[in-house]
PDB file of N, CA and C in Angstrom:
ATOM      1  N   MET A   1      76.128  99.273  84.413  1.00  0.00           N
ATOM      2  CA  MET A   1      76.810  99.415  85.673  1.00  0.00           C
ATOM      3  C   MET A   1      78.261  99.814  85.402  1.00  0.00           C
ATOM      4  N   THR A   2      78.758 100.820  86.065  1.00  0.00           N
ATOM      5  CA  THR A   2      80.152 101.241  85.941  1.00  0.00           C
ATOM      6  C   THR A   2      80.924 100.685  87.122  1.00  0.00           C
ATOM      7  N   ARG A   3      82.216 100.786  87.045  1.00  0.00           N
ATOM      8  CA  ARG A   3      83.053 100.340  88.149  1.00  0.00           C
ATOM      9  C   ARG A   3      83.746 101.545  88.738  1.00  0.00           C
ATOM     10  N   ARG A   4      83.578 101.715  90.035  1.00  0.00           N
ATOM     11  CA  ARG A   4      84.282 102.781  90.741  1.00  0.00           C
ATOM     12  C   ARG A   4      85.652 102.264  91.127  1.00  0.00           C
ATOM     13  N   ALA A   5      86.659 103.041  90.877  1.00  0.00           N
ATOM     14  CA  ALA A   5      88.020 102.674  91.237  1.00  0.00           C
ATOM     15  C   ALA A   5      88.463 103.545  92.401  1.00  0.00           C
ATOM     16  N   ARG A   6      89.206 102.946  93.304  1.00  0.00           N
ATOM     17  CA  ARG A   6      89.726 103.721  94.429  1.00  0.00           C
ATOM     18  C   ARG A   6      91.076 103.142  94.838  1.00  0.00           C
ATOM     19  N   LEU A   7      91.914 104.007  95.367  1.00  0.00           N
ATOM     20  CA  LEU A   7      93.215 103.562  95.839  1.00  0.00           C
ATOM     21  C   LEU A   7      93.034 102.686  97.071  1.00  0.00           C
ATOM     22  N   ARG A   8      93.865 101.706  97.211  1.00  0.00           N
ATOM     23  CA  ARG A   8      93.811 100.821  98.375  1.00  0.00           C
ATOM     24  C   ARG A   8      94.261 101.578  99.621  1.00  0.00           C
ATOM     25  N   PRO A   9      93.852 101.104 100.785  1.00  0.00           N
ATOM     26  CA  PRO A   9      94.173 101.813 102.033  1.00  0.00           C
ATOM     27  C   PRO A   9      95.668 101.980 102.301  1.00  0.00           C
ATOM     28  N   HIS A  10      96.512 101.108 101.767  1.00  0.00           N
ATOM     29  CA  HIS A  10      97.953 101.212 102.008  1.00  0.00           C
ATOM     30  C   HIS A  10      98.647 102.184 101.055  1.00  0.00           C
ATOM     31  N   VAL A  11      97.878 102.916 100.264  1.00  0.00           N
ATOM     32  CA  VAL A  11      98.444 103.905  99.344  1.00  0.00           C
ATOM     33  C   VAL A  11      98.174 105.307  99.889  1.00  0.00           C
ATOM     34  N   THR A  12      99.241 106.043 100.104  1.00  0.00           N
ATOM     35  CA  THR A  12      99.149 107.412 100.598  1.00  0.00           C
ATOM     36  C   THR A  12      99.395 108.362  99.432  1.00  0.00           C
ATOM     37  N   THR A  13      98.656 109.461  99.402  1.00  0.00           N
ATOM     38  CA  THR A  13      98.867 110.478  98.373  1.00  0.00           C
ATOM     39  C   THR A  13      99.362 111.759  99.019  1.00  0.00           C
ATOM     40  N   VAL A  14     100.270 112.427  98.349  1.00  0.00           N
ATOM     41  CA  VAL A  14     100.792 113.700  98.808  1.00  0.00           C
ATOM     42  C   VAL A  14     100.825 114.649  97.618  1.00  0.00           C
ATOM     43  N   ALA A  15     100.131 115.776  97.755  1.00  0.00           N
ATOM     44  CA  ALA A  15     100.153 116.792  96.697  1.00  0.00           C
ATOM     45  C   ALA A  15     101.503 117.495  96.699  1.00  0.00           C
ATOM     46  N   THR A  16     101.996 117.785  95.496  1.00  0.00           N
ATOM     47  CA  THR A  16     103.242 118.532  95.346  1.00  0.00           C
ATOM     48  C   THR A  16     102.964 119.743  94.463  1.00  0.00           C
ATOM     49  N   ASP A  17     103.950 120.596  94.315  1.00  0.00           N
ATOM     50  CA  ASP A  17     103.793 121.765  93.448  1.00  0.00           C
ATOM     51  C   ASP A  17     103.568 121.353  91.992  1.00  0.00           C
ATOM     52  N   ASN A  18     104.047 120.177  91.632  1.00  0.00           N
ATOM     53  CA  ASN A  18     103.981 119.733  90.240  1.00  0.00           C
ATOM     54  C   ASN A  18     102.977 118.620  89.985  1.00  0.00           C
ATOM     55  N   GLY A  19     102.223 118.213  90.988  1.00  0.00           N
ATOM     56  CA  GLY A  19     101.260 117.131  90.780  1.00  0.00           C
ATOM     57  C   GLY A  19     100.961 116.381  92.059  1.00  0.00           C
ATOM     58  N   LEU A  20     101.281 115.083  92.058  1.00  0.00           N
ATOM     59  CA  LEU A  20     100.905 114.203  93.163  1.00  0.00           C
ATOM     60  C   LEU A  20     101.905 113.062  93.245  1.00  0.00           C
ATOM     61  N   VAL A  21     102.158 112.613  94.476  1.00  0.00           N
ATOM     62  CA  VAL A  21     102.988 111.436  94.691  1.00  0.00           C
ATOM     63  C   VAL A  21     102.121 110.374  95.336  1.00  0.00           C
ATOM     64  N   LEU A  22     102.189 109.148  94.803  1.00  0.00           N
ATOM     65  CA  LEU A  22     101.517 108.002  95.392  1.00  0.00           C
ATOM     66  C   LEU A  22     102.584 107.147  96.061  1.00  0.00           C
ATOM     67  N   LEU A  23     102.366 106.782  97.321  1.00  0.00           N
ATOM     68  CA  LEU A  23     103.310 105.948  98.049  1.00  0.00           C
ATOM     69  C   LEU A  23     102.632 104.651  98.438  1.00  0.00           C
ATOM     70  N   ASP A  24     103.221 103.542  98.023  1.00  0.00           N
ATOM     71  CA  ASP A  24     102.766 102.215  98.423  1.00  0.00           C
ATOM     72  C   ASP A  24     103.469 101.900  99.737  1.00  0.00           C
ATOM     73  N   GLU A  25     102.758 102.035 100.845  1.00  0.00           N
ATOM     74  CA  GLU A  25     103.364 101.861 102.163  1.00  0.00           C
ATOM     75  C   GLU A  25     103.810 100.423 102.410  1.00  0.00           C
ATOM     76  N   ARG A  26     103.192  99.472 101.752  1.00  0.00           N
ATOM     77  CA  ARG A  26     103.588  98.069 101.948  1.00  0.00           C
ATOM     78  C   ARG A  26     104.877  97.744 101.214  1.00  0.00           C
ATOM     79  N   GLY A  27     105.019  98.266 100.030  1.00  0.00           N
ATOM     80  CA  GLY A  27     106.191  97.938  99.227  1.00  0.00           C
ATOM     81  C   GLY A  27     107.272  98.996  99.230  1.00  0.00           C
ATOM     82  N   GLY A  28     106.957 100.194  99.692  1.00  0.00           N
ATOM     83  CA  GLY A  28     107.934 101.265  99.717  1.00  0.00           C
ATOM     84  C   GLY A  28     108.171 101.943  98.376  1.00  0.00           C
ATOM     85  N   ARG A  29     107.390 101.593  97.367  1.00  0.00           N
ATOM     86  CA  ARG A  29     107.538 102.227  96.054  1.00  0.00           C
ATOM     87  C   ARG A  29     106.678 103.475  95.980  1.00  0.00           C
ATOM     88  N   TYR A  30     107.101 104.406  95.147  1.00  0.00           N
ATOM     89  CA  TYR A  30     106.282 105.595  94.937  1.00  0.00           C
ATOM     90  C   TYR A  30     106.240 105.953  93.464  1.00  0.00           C
ATOM     91  N   TRP A  31     105.175 106.659  93.115  1.00  0.00           N
ATOM     92  CA  TRP A  31     104.948 107.129  91.757  1.00  0.00           C
ATOM     93  C   TRP A  31     104.752 108.627  91.813  1.00  0.00           C
ATOM     94  N   GLN A  32     105.494 109.356  90.999  1.00  0.00           N
ATOM     95  CA  GLN A  32     105.349 110.806  90.918  1.00  0.00           C
ATOM     96  C   GLN A  32     104.531 111.128  89.674  1.00  0.00           C
ATOM     97  N   LEU A  33     103.424 111.826  89.881  1.00  0.00           N
ATOM     98  CA  LEU A  33     102.501 112.148  88.790  1.00  0.00           C
ATOM     99  C   LEU A  33     102.547 113.634  88.484  1.00  0.00           C
ATOM    100  N   ASN A  34     102.537 113.969  87.202  1.00  0.00           N
ATOM    101  CA  ASN A  34     102.436 115.379  86.846  1.00  0.00           C
ATOM    102  C   ASN A  34     101.000 115.849  87.086  1.00  0.00           C
ATOM    103  N   ALA A  35     100.751 117.119  86.882  1.00  0.00           N
ATOM    104  CA  ALA A  35      99.430 117.690  87.197  1.00  0.00           C
ATOM    105  C   ALA A  35      98.307 117.032  86.406  1.00  0.00           C
ATOM    106  N   THR A  36      98.557 116.700  85.154  1.00  0.00           N
ATOM    107  CA  THR A  36      97.518 116.069  84.347  1.00  0.00           C
ATOM    108  C   THR A  36      97.204 114.673  84.877  1.00  0.00           C
ATOM    109  N   ALA A  37      98.227 113.873  85.110  1.00  0.00           N
ATOM    110  CA  ALA A  37      98.013 112.525  85.648  1.00  0.00           C
ATOM    111  C   ALA A  37      97.407 112.569  87.041  1.00  0.00           C
ATOM    112  N   ALA A  38      97.781 113.570  87.837  1.00  0.00           N
ATOM    113  CA  ALA A  38      97.262 113.695  89.205  1.00  0.00           C
ATOM    114  C   ALA A  38      95.756 113.906  89.223  1.00  0.00           C
ATOM    115  N   ALA A  39      95.208 114.468  88.158  1.00  0.00           N
ATOM    116  CA  ALA A  39      93.765 114.701  88.105  1.00  0.00           C
ATOM    117  C   ALA A  39      92.986 113.390  88.149  1.00  0.00           C
ATOM    118  N   ILE A  40      93.586 112.305  87.698  1.00  0.00           N
ATOM    119  CA  ILE A  40      92.866 111.029  87.645  1.00  0.00           C
ATOM    120  C   ILE A  40      92.579 110.498  89.049  1.00  0.00           C
ATOM    121  N   PRO A  41      93.579 110.247  89.906  1.00  0.00           N
ATOM    122  CA  PRO A  41      93.240 109.753  91.244  1.00  0.00           C
ATOM    123  C   PRO A  41      92.478 110.780  92.083  1.00  0.00           C
ATOM    124  N   GLU A  42      92.708 112.070  91.831  1.00  0.00           N
ATOM    125  CA  GLU A  42      91.965 113.094  92.576  1.00  0.00           C
ATOM    126  C   GLU A  42      90.477 113.007  92.274  1.00  0.00           C
ATOM    127  N   HIS A  43      90.120 112.831  91.013  1.00  0.00           N
ATOM    128  CA  HIS A  43      88.699 112.719  90.654  1.00  0.00           C
ATOM    129  C   HIS A  43      88.102 111.408  91.147  1.00  0.00           C
ATOM    130  N   LEU A  44      88.867 110.336  91.079  1.00  0.00           N
ATOM    131  CA  LEU A  44      88.380 109.055  91.574  1.00  0.00           C
ATOM    132  C   LEU A  44      88.123 109.129  93.080  1.00  0.00           C
ATOM    133  N   ALA A  45      88.996 109.829  93.804  1.00  0.00           N
ATOM    134  CA  ALA A  45      88.820 109.967  95.256  1.00  0.00           C
ATOM    135  C   ALA A  45      87.543 110.725  95.595  1.00  0.00           C
ATOM    136  N   ARG A  46      87.096 111.572  94.687  1.00  0.00           N
ATOM    137  CA  ARG A  46      85.850 112.316  94.899  1.00  0.00           C
ATOM    138  C   ARG A  46      84.622 111.519  94.486  1.00  0.00           C
ATOM    139  N   GLY A  47      84.830 110.296  94.023  1.00  0.00           N
ATOM    140  CA  GLY A  47      83.711 109.448  93.654  1.00  0.00           C
ATOM    141  C   GLY A  47      83.394 109.408  92.176  1.00  0.00           C
ATOM    142  N   SER A  48      84.194 110.055  91.355  1.00  0.00           N
ATOM    143  CA  SER A  48      83.959 110.017  89.909  1.00  0.00           C
ATOM    144  C   SER A  48      84.291 108.639  89.356  1.00  0.00           C
ATOM    145  N   ASP A  49      83.566 108.237  88.345  1.00  0.00           N
ATOM    146  CA  ASP A  49      83.914 106.993  87.670  1.00  0.00           C
ATOM    147  C   ASP A  49      84.918 107.311  86.561  1.00  0.00           C
ATOM    148  N   PRO A  50      85.527 106.298  85.961  1.00  0.00           N
ATOM    149  CA  PRO A  50      86.531 106.554  84.918  1.00  0.00           C
ATOM    150  C   PRO A  50      86.016 107.400  83.754  1.00  0.00           C
ATOM    151  N   ARG A  51      84.775 107.196  83.337  1.00  0.00           N
ATOM    152  CA  ARG A  51      84.237 107.972  82.208  1.00  0.00           C
ATOM    153  C   ARG A  51      84.134 109.457  82.570  1.00  0.00           C
ATOM    154  N   THR A  52      83.627 109.759  83.753  1.00  0.00           N
ATOM    155  CA  THR A  52      83.513 111.149  84.198  1.00  0.00           C
ATOM    156  C   THR A  52      84.893 111.775  84.354  1.00  0.00           C
ATOM    157  N   THR A  53      85.842 110.983  84.829  1.00  0.00           N
ATOM    158  CA  THR A  53      87.219 111.464  84.969  1.00  0.00           C
ATOM    159  C   THR A  53      87.791 111.817  83.600  1.00  0.00           C
ATOM    160  N   ALA A  54      87.539 110.980  82.609  1.00  0.00           N
ATOM    161  CA  ALA A  54      88.010 111.267  81.247  1.00  0.00           C
ATOM    162  C   ALA A  54      87.355 112.541  80.711  1.00  0.00           C
ATOM    163  N   GLU A  55      86.069 112.721  80.982  1.00  0.00           N
ATOM    164  CA  GLU A  55      85.383 113.939  80.539  1.00  0.00           C
ATOM    165  C   GLU A  55      86.016 115.184  81.154  1.00  0.00           C
ATOM    166  N   HIS A  56      86.452 115.079  82.410  1.00  0.00           N
ATOM    167  CA  HIS A  56      87.148 116.205  83.043  1.00  0.00           C
ATOM    168  C   HIS A  56      88.445 116.519  82.290  1.00  0.00           C
ATOM    169  N   LEU A  57      89.201 115.482  81.940  1.00  0.00           N
ATOM    170  CA  LEU A  57      90.453 115.717  81.210  1.00  0.00           C
ATOM    171  C   LEU A  57      90.198 116.398  79.873  1.00  0.00           C
ATOM    172  N   VAL A  58      89.125 116.008  79.199  1.00  0.00           N
ATOM    173  CA  VAL A  58      88.767 116.627  77.923  1.00  0.00           C
ATOM    174  C   VAL A  58      88.495 118.112  78.118  1.00  0.00           C
ATOM    175  N   SER A  59      87.664 118.442  79.104  1.00  0.00           N
ATOM    176  CA  SER A  59      87.295 119.844  79.299  1.00  0.00           C
ATOM    177  C   SER A  59      88.435 120.669  79.886  1.00  0.00           C
ATOM    178  N   ARG A  60      89.223 120.090  80.751  1.00  0.00           N
ATOM    179  CA  ARG A  60      90.283 120.844  81.429  1.00  0.00           C
ATOM    180  C   ARG A  60      91.522 121.024  80.563  1.00  0.00           C
ATOM    181  N   TYR A  61      91.900 119.977  79.833  1.00  0.00           N
ATOM    182  CA  TYR A  61      93.169 120.005  79.112  1.00  0.00           C
ATOM    183  C   TYR A  61      93.018 120.037  77.597  1.00  0.00           C
ATOM    184  N   GLY A  62      91.790 119.993  77.103  1.00  0.00           N
ATOM    185  CA  GLY A  62      91.559 120.126  75.671  1.00  0.00           C
ATOM    186  C   GLY A  62      92.052 118.964  74.835  1.00  0.00           C
ATOM    187  N   ILE A  63      92.107 117.783  75.421  1.00  0.00           N
ATOM    188  CA  ILE A  63      92.511 116.619  74.642  1.00  0.00           C
ATOM    189  C   ILE A  63      91.260 115.927  74.108  1.00  0.00           C
ATOM    190  N   GLY A  64      91.432 115.077  73.134  1.00  0.00           N
ATOM    191  CA  GLY A  64      90.304 114.374  72.549  1.00  0.00           C
ATOM    192  C   GLY A  64      89.709 113.352  73.503  1.00  0.00           C
ATOM    193  N   ARG A  65      88.431 113.074  73.338  1.00  0.00           N
ATOM    194  CA  ARG A  65      87.729 112.130  74.212  1.00  0.00           C
ATOM    195  C   ARG A  65      88.363 110.737  74.169  1.00  0.00           C
ATOM    196  N   GLU A  66      88.657 110.243  72.963  1.00  0.00           N
ATOM    197  CA  GLU A  66      89.256 108.904  72.853  1.00  0.00           C
ATOM    198  C   GLU A  66      90.598 108.848  73.560  1.00  0.00           C
ATOM    199  N   GLN A  67      91.395 109.898  73.412  1.00  0.00           N
ATOM    200  CA  GLN A  67      92.707 109.940  74.070  1.00  0.00           C
ATOM    201  C   GLN A  67      92.536 109.963  75.586  1.00  0.00           C
ATOM    202  N   ALA A  68      91.606 110.777  76.082  1.00  0.00           N
ATOM    203  CA  ALA A  68      91.378 110.865  77.523  1.00  0.00           C
ATOM    204  C   ALA A  68      90.913 109.534  78.092  1.00  0.00           C
ATOM    205  N   GLU A  69      89.977 108.880  77.409  1.00  0.00           N
ATOM    206  CA  GLU A  69      89.487 107.585  77.886  1.00  0.00           C
ATOM    207  C   GLU A  69      90.604 106.543  77.881  1.00  0.00           C
ATOM    208  N   SER A  70      91.429 106.563  76.844  1.00  0.00           N
ATOM    209  CA  SER A  70      92.564 105.650  76.772  1.00  0.00           C
ATOM    210  C   SER A  70      93.566 105.922  77.886  1.00  0.00           C
ATOM    211  N   ASP A  71      93.859 107.200  78.133  1.00  0.00           N
ATOM    212  CA  ASP A  71      94.803 107.572  79.187  1.00  0.00           C
ATOM    213  C   ASP A  71      94.308 107.121  80.555  1.00  0.00           C
ATOM    214  N   VAL A  72      93.034 107.344  80.848  1.00  0.00           N
ATOM    215  CA  VAL A  72      92.472 106.939  82.141  1.00  0.00           C
ATOM    216  C   VAL A  72      92.511 105.419  82.258  1.00  0.00           C
ATOM    217  N   ARG A  73      92.102 104.726  81.220  1.00  0.00           N
ATOM    218  CA  ARG A  73      92.085 103.260  81.240  1.00  0.00           C
ATOM    219  C   ARG A  73      93.498 102.704  81.467  1.00  0.00           C
ATOM    220  N   THR A  74      94.480 103.232  80.746  1.00  0.00           N
ATOM    221  CA  THR A  74      95.862 102.773  80.877  1.00  0.00           C
ATOM    222  C   THR A  74      96.400 103.060  82.272  1.00  0.00           C
ATOM    223  N   PHE A  75      96.124 104.253  82.776  1.00  0.00           N
ATOM    224  CA  PHE A  75      96.577 104.637  84.114  1.00  0.00           C
ATOM    225  C   PHE A  75      96.001 103.683  85.159  1.00  0.00           C
ATOM    226  N   LEU A  76      94.700 103.412  85.080  1.00  0.00           N
ATOM    227  CA  LEU A  76      94.050 102.529  86.049  1.00  0.00           C
ATOM    228  C   LEU A  76      94.579 101.102  85.937  1.00  0.00           C
ATOM    229  N   GLU A  77      94.834 100.635  84.725  1.00  0.00           N
ATOM    230  CA  GLU A  77      95.394  99.290  84.548  1.00  0.00           C
ATOM    231  C   GLU A  77      96.768  99.179  85.191  1.00  0.00           C
ATOM    232  N   ARG A  78      97.574 100.220  85.062  1.00  0.00           N
ATOM    233  CA  ARG A  78      98.914 100.203  85.663  1.00  0.00           C
ATOM    234  C   ARG A  78      98.830 100.214  87.188  1.00  0.00           C
ATOM    235  N   LEU A  79      97.937 101.034  87.723  1.00  0.00           N
ATOM    236  CA  LEU A  79      97.772 101.042  89.179  1.00  0.00           C
ATOM    237  C   LEU A  79      97.260  99.695  89.677  1.00  0.00           C
ATOM    238  N   ARG A  80      96.305  99.132  88.954  1.00  0.00           N
ATOM    239  CA  ARG A  80      95.735  97.839  89.341  1.00  0.00           C
ATOM    240  C   ARG A  80      96.803  96.746  89.300  1.00  0.00           C
ATOM    241  N   SER A  81      97.610  96.724  88.251  1.00  0.00           N
ATOM    242  CA  SER A  81      98.644  95.689  88.143  1.00  0.00           C
ATOM    243  C   SER A  81      99.733  95.861  89.203  1.00  0.00           C
ATOM    244  N   ALA A  82      99.908  97.071  89.711  1.00  0.00           N
ATOM    245  CA  ALA A  82     100.875  97.324  90.781  1.00  0.00           C
ATOM    246  C   ALA A  82     100.277  97.046  92.161  1.00  0.00           C
ATOM    247  N   GLY A  83      98.994  96.677  92.201  1.00  0.00           N
ATOM    248  CA  GLY A  83      98.344  96.364  93.467  1.00  0.00           C
ATOM    249  C   GLY A  83      97.917  97.580  94.259  1.00  0.00           C
ATOM    250  N   LEU A  84      97.767  98.717  93.578  1.00  0.00           N
ATOM    251  CA  LEU A  84      97.420  99.960  94.272  1.00  0.00           C
ATOM    252  C   LEU A  84      95.951 100.326  94.176  1.00  0.00           C
ATOM    253  N   LEU A  85      95.197  99.586  93.385  1.00  0.00           N
ATOM    254  CA  LEU A  85      93.840 100.008  93.075  1.00  0.00           C
ATOM    255  C   LEU A  85      92.834  98.901  93.337  1.00  0.00           C
ATOM    256  N   ASP A  86      91.714  99.293  93.916  1.00  0.00           N
ATOM    257  CA  ASP A  86      90.558  98.423  94.065  1.00  0.00           C
ATOM    258  C   ASP A  86      89.499  98.926  93.108  1.00  0.00           C
ATOM    259  N   SER A  87      88.685  98.044  92.613  1.00  0.00           N
ATOM    260  CA  SER A  87      87.534  98.423  91.822  1.00  0.00           C
ATOM    261  C   SER A  87      86.332  97.729  92.413  1.00  0.00           C
ATOM    262  N   ALA A  88      85.243  98.459  92.553  1.00  0.00           N
ATOM    263  CA  ALA A  88      84.017  97.879  93.078  1.00  0.00           C
ATOM    264  C   ALA A  88      82.898  98.234  92.128  1.00  0.00           C
ATOM    265  N   PRO A  89      81.954  97.322  91.908  1.00  0.00           N
ATOM    266  CA  PRO A  89      80.836  97.662  91.041  1.00  0.00           C
ATOM    267  C   PRO A  89      80.032  98.793  91.629  1.00  0.00           C
ATOM    268  N   ASP A  90      79.567  99.667  90.785  1.00  0.00           N
ATOM    269  CA  ASP A  90      78.729 100.781  91.224  1.00  0.00           C
ATOM    270  C   ASP A  90      77.362 100.631  90.592  1.00  0.00           C
ATOM    271  N   ASP A  91      76.373 100.365  91.402  1.00  0.00           N
ATOM    272  CA  ASP A  91      75.027 100.187  90.876  1.00  0.00           C
ATOM    273  C   ASP A  91      74.178 101.429  91.076  1.00  0.00           C
ATOM    274  N   GLY A  92      74.832 102.552  91.375  1.00  0.00           N
ATOM    275  CA  GLY A  92      74.093 103.797  91.541  1.00  0.00           C
ATOM    276  C   GLY A  92      73.675 104.072  92.968  1.00  0.00           C
ATOM    277  N   ARG A  93      73.873 103.101  93.844  1.00  0.00           N
ATOM    278  CA  ARG A  93      73.526 103.299  95.243  1.00  0.00           C
ATOM    279  C   ARG A  93      74.768 103.711  96.000  1.00  0.00           C
ATOM    280  N   SER A  94      74.649 104.701  96.854  1.00  0.00           N
ATOM    281  CA  SER A  94      75.782 105.121  97.651  1.00  0.00           C
ATOM    282  C   SER A  94      75.846 104.248  98.899  1.00  0.00           C
ATOM    283  N   THR A  95      77.048 104.116  99.434  1.00  0.00           N
ATOM    284  CA  THR A  95      77.234 103.376 100.662  1.00  0.00           C
ATOM    285  C   THR A  95      77.740 104.313 101.726  1.00  0.00           C
ATOM    286  N   GLY A  96      77.432 103.961 102.975  1.00  0.00           N
ATOM    287  CA  GLY A  96      77.958 104.731 104.090  1.00  0.00           C
ATOM    288  C   GLY A  96      77.176 105.932 104.426  1.00  0.00           C
TER     289      GLY A  96
END
């Protein structure tokens, strides 16, 4: 079973010319992401799990698999510790 990660409802995303901005509407903090980092929440929003997101980084940016998996894991841990991310178990069944 994998865990699907998604931004919490109080987090707004805005695409920019250079990537993505995440705004925590409750706390007023924001994070500016470059294009590579922006690919992570964009893929998660489409329903990708962290492993699939890492595979995208490997194919798109030519980085090693271990590095991509580490980058995704670290990014998600930082979002989670900032209170911006929910994770729900994914048992292969879609909801809604």
